[in-house]
Coordinates of C-alpha atoms in Angstrom, one line a residue:
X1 CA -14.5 -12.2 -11.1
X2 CA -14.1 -8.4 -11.4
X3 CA -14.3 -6.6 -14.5
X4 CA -11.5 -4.4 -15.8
X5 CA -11.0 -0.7 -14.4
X6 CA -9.3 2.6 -16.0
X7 CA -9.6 5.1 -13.0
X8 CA -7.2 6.5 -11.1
X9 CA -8.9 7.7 -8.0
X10 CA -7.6 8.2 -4.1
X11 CA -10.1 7.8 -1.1
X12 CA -8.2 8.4 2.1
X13 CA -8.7 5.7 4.4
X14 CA -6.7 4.4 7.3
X15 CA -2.6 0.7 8.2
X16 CA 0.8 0.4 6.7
X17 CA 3.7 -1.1 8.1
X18 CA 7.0 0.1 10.1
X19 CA 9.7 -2.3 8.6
X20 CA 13.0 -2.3 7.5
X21 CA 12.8 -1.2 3.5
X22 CA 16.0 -2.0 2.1
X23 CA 17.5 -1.2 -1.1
X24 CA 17.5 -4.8 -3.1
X25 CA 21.1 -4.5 -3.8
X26 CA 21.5 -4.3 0.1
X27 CA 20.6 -6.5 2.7
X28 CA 20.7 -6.7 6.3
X29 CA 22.9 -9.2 7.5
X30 CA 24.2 -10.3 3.9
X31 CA 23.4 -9.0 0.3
X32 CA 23.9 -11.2 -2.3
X33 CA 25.2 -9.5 -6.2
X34 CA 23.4 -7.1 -8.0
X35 CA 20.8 -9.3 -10.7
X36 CA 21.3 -8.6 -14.4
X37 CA 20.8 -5.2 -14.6
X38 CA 21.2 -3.6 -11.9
X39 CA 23.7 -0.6 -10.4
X40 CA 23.9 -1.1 -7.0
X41 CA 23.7 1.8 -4.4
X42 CA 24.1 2.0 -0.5
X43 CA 20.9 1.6 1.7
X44 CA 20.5 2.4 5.5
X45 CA 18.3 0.4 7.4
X46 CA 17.0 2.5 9.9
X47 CA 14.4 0.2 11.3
X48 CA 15.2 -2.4 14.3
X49 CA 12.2 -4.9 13.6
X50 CA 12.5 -7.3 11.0
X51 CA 14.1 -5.5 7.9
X52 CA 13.7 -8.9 5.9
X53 CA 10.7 -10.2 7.3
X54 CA 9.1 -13.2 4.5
X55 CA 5.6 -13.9 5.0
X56 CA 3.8 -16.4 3.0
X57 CA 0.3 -17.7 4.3
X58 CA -3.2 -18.2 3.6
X59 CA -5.6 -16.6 5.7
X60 CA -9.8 -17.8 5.7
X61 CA -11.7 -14.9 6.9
X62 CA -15.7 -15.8 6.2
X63 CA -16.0 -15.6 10.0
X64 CA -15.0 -11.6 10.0
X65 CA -17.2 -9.1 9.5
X66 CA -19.2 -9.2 6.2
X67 CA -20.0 -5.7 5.4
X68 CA -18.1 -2.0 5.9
X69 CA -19.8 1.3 6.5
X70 CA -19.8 3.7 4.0
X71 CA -19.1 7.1 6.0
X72 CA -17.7 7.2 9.1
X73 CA -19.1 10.6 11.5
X74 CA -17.0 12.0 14.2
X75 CA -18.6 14.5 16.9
X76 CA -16.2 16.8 19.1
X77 CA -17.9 18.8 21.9
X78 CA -15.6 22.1 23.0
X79 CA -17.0 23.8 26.3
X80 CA -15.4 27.3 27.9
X81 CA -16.4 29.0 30.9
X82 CA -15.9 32.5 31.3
X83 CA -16.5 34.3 34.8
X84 CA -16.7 38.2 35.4
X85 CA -17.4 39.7 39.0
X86 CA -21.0 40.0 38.1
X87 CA -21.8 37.1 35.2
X88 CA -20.8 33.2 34.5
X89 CA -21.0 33.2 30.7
X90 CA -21.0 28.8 29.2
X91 CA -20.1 28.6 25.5
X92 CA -20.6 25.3 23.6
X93 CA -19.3 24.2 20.7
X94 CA -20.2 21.0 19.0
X95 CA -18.0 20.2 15.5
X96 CA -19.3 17.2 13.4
X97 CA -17.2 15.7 10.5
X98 CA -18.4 13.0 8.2
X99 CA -15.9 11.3 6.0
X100 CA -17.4 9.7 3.3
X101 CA -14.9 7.0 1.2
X102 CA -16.4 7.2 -2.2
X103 CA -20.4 8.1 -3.6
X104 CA -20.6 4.9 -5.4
X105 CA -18.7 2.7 -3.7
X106 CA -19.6 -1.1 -3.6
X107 CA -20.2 -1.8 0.0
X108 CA -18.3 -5.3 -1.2
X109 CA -15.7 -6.3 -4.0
X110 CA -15.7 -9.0 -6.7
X111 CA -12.8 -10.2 -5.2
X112 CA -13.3 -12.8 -3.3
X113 CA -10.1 -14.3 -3.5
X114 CA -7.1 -11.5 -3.2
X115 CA -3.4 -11.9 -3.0
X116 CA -1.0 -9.0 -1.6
X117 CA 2.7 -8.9 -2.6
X118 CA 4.4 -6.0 -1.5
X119 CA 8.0 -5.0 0.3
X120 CA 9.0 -3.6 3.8
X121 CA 6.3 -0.9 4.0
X122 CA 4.2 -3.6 3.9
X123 CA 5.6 -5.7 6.8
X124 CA 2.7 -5.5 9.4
X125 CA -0.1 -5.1 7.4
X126 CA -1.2 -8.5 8.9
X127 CA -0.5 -7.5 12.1
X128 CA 2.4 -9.5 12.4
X129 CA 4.8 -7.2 13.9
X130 CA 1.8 -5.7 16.9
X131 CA 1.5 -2.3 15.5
X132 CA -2.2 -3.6 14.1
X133 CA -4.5 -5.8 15.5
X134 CA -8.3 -6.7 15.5
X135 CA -10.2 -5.2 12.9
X136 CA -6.9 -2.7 11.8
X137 CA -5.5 -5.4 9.9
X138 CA -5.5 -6.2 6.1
X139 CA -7.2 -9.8 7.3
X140 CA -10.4 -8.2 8.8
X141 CA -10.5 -5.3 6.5
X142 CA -10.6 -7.5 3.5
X143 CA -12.8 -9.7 5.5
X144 CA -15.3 -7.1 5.9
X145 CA -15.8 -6.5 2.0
X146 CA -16.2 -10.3 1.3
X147 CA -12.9 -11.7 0.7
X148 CA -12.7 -15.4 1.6
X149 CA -9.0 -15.8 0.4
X150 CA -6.0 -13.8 1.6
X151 CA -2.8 -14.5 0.3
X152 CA 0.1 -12.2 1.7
X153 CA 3.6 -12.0 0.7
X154 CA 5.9 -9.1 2.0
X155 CA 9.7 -9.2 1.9
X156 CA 11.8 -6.0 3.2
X157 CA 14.0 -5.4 0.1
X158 CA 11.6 -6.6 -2.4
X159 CA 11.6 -4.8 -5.7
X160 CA 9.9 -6.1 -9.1
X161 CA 13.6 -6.9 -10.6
X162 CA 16.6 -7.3 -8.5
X163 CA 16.9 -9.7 -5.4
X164 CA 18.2 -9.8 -2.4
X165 CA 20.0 -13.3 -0.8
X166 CA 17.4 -16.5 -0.7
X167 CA 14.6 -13.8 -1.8
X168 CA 11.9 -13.5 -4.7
X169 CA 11.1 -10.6 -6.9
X170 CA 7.5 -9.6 -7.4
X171 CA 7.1 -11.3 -10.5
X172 CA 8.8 -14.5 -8.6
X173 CA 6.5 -14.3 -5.8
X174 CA 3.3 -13.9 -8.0
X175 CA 4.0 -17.1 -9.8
X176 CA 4.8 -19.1 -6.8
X177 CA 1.6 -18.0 -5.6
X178 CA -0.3 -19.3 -8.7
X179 CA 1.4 -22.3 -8.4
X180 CA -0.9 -23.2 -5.4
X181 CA -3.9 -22.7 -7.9
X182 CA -4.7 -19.5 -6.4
X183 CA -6.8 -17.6 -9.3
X184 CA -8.3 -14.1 -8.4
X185 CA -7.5 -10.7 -7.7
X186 CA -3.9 -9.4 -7.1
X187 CA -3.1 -6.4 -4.7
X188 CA 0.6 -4.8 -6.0
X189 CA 2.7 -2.7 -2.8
X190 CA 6.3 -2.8 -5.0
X191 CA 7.6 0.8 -6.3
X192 CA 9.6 2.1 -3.6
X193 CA 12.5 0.1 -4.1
X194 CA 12.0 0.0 -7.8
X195 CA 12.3 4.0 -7.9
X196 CA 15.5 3.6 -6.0
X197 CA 16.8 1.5 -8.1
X198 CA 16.2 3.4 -11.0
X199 CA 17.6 6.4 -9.7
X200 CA 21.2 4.3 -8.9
X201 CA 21.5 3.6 -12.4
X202 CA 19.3 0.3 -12.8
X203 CA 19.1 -0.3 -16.4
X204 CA 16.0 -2.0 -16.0
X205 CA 13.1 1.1 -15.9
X206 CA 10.3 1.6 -15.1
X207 CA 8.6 0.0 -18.5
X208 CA 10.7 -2.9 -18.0
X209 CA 9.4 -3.4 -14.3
X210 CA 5.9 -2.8 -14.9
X211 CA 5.7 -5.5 -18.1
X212 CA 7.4 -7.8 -15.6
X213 CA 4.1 -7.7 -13.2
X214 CA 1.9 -7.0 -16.0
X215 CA 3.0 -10.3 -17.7
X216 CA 2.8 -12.2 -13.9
X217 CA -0.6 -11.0 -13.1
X218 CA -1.7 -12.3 -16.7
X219 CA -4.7 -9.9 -17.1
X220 CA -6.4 -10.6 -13.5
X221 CA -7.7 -8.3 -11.7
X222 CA -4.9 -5.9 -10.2
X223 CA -5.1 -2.9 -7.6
X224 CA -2.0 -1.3 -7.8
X225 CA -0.8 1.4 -5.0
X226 CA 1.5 4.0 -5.8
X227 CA 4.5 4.5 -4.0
X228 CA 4.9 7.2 -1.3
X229 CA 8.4 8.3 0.2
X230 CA 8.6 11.9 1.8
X231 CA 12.6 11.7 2.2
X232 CA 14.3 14.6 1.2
X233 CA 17.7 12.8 -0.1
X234 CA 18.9 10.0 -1.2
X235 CA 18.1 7.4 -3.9
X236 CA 14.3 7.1 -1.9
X237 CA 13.9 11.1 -2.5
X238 CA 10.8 12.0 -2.6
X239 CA 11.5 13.4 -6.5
X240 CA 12.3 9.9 -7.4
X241 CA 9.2 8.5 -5.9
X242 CA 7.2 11.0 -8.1
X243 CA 8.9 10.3 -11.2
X244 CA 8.0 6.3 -10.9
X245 CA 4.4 7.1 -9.7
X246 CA 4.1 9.2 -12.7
X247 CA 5.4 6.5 -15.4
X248 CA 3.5 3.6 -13.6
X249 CA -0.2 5.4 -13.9
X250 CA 1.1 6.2 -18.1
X251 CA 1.9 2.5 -18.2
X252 CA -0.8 1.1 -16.4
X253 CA -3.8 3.2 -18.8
X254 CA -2.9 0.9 -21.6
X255 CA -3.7 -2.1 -19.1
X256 CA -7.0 -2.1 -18.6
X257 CA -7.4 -4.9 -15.5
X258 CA -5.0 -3.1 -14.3
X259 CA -6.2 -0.2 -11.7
X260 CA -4.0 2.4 -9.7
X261 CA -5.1 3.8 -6.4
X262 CA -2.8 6.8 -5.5
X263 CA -1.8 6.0 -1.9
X264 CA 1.0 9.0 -2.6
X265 CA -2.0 11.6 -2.7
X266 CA -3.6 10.5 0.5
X267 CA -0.2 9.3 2.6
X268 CA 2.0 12.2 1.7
X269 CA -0.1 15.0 3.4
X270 CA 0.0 13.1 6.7
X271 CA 2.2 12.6 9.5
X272 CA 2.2 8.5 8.7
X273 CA 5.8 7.7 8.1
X274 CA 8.9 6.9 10.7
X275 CA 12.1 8.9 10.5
X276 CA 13.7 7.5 7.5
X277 CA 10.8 9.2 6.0
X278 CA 10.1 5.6 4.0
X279 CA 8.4 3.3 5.9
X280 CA 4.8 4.2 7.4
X281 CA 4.3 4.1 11.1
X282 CA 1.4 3.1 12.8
X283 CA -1.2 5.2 11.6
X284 CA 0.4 5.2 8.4
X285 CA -0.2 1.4 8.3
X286 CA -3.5 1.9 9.9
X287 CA -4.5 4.0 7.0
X288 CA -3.0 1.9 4.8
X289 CA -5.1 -1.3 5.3
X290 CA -8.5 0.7 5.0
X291 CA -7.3 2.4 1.7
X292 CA -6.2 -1.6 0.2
X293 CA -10.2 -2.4 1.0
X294 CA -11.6 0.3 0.4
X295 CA -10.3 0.9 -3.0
X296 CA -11.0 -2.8 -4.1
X297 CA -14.8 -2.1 -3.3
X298 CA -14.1 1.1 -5.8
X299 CA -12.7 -0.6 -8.8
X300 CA -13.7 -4.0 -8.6
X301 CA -17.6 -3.6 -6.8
X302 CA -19.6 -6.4 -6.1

């Protein structure tokens, strides 16, 4: 199993999902009451594709590719003609950019067993709603650094506390993934909703929600993405987002099996979200899948 890791480090890579995000005190098509401590506030789904879209499955990979490359090279050839009355003058230009993930990346993680639990901007990661397919999604890119074992639960609304109708918390869907014996390394896409919530007037903060994982997880091995909204208003404001980012790396550093990869740094700079300015579009989920992997071969190498 991996060992423990400290960093917090961001290595742009490229899928996310396009789903309906809902605030967990608001559901499309029912909402059930607010849980314990929680304020409730007013969320607009924006998204026509499966706002509360459960999945729950176990996925063998072995027969996907085994290994990923370490730098990926891109050539772009540019070629003007310019004619006078007297001379035909051809310029060329060739531009050549090399993106390399990380210097001493593992080309394969410890982890050969890893569970994803996330909310709605992680509905597709699978490729369950078309936007990915083939070696775009989570399944193969895992695959590809020697994960065996995927186990993948994503539910639009999800948050680390509150619930929405007939749906688990993060917490609640870690254990009822251990209680299938699973045992290895967890992959944590909750925040979103969580800073939301805090900004509505949850009395549960951000300490509260990160123990609850913390305590779930039980010391395994845990990649942890930051959030990333680029809203402008709104209990999802970008502000908010940045405020629960910046608690959950200060929580996190006294956790050591605990490691946070900083999606936010990478996604927020790129034109990978839909509308609401919440949920990641294509590319955004594209991205999204390739960062998951390629941060697990970062902090927990093989």
């Amino acid at each position: 199993m991996a060992g423990s890791a400290r960093q917090i480090r961001s290595w742009p890579l490229v899928p996310a999902a396009v789903a309906g995000l809902l605030f967990a005190a608001c559901g499309s098509g029912g909402s059930s009451g607010p849980v314990e401590t929680v304020v409730a506030a007013t969320a607009v789904e924006s998204l026509a594709e499966s706002s509360t879209t459960t999945s729950l499955a176990t996925t063998t990979t072995s027969s996907l590719p085994a290994t990923t490359a370490m730098t990926s090279t891109s050539t772009t050839t540019t070629t003007s003609t310019t004619t006078t009355s007297t001379t035909t003058t051809t310029t060329s230009t060739t531009t050549t950019t090399t993106t390399t993930v990380a210097p001493w990346a593992s080309e394969t993680t410890a982890c050969s067993g890893v569970a994803l639990i996330g909310d709605s901007t992680a509905v597709g990661l699978d490729g369950s709603n078309a936007l990915l397919s083939g070696d775009e999604t989570i399944g193969a890119q895992l695959a590809a650094i020697g994960v065996g074992d995927l186990r993948y639960d994503v539910s639009g609304g999800r948050s680390i506390v509150e619930t929405l109708s007939d749906q688990s918390n993060g917490p609640e869907a870690i254990n009822a993934i251990q209680a299938t014996g699973f045992a290895g390394c967890w992959v944590i896409l909750l925040g979103t909703n969580d800073a939301a919530n805090i900004a509505a007037g949850s009395n549960a903060d951000a300490s509260t929600r990160f123990e609850n994982v913390a305590a779930a997880v039980a010391g395994e091995p845990t990649l942890w993405l930051t959030a990333s909204t680029v809203r402008t208003d709104g209990f999802w404001a970008r502000p908010n987002t940045l405020a629960w980012n910046d608690q959950l790396r200060t929580l996190a550093d006294q956790v050591p099996s605990i490691a946070i990869a900083d999606w936010d740094a990478t996604a927020s700079a790129q034109a990978w979200f839909v509308a609401d300015g919440i949920h990641p579009n294509a590319e955004g989920l594209t991205a999204r899948s390739r960062f998951i992997a390629d941060n697990l071969r970062v902090f927990f190498p093989g």
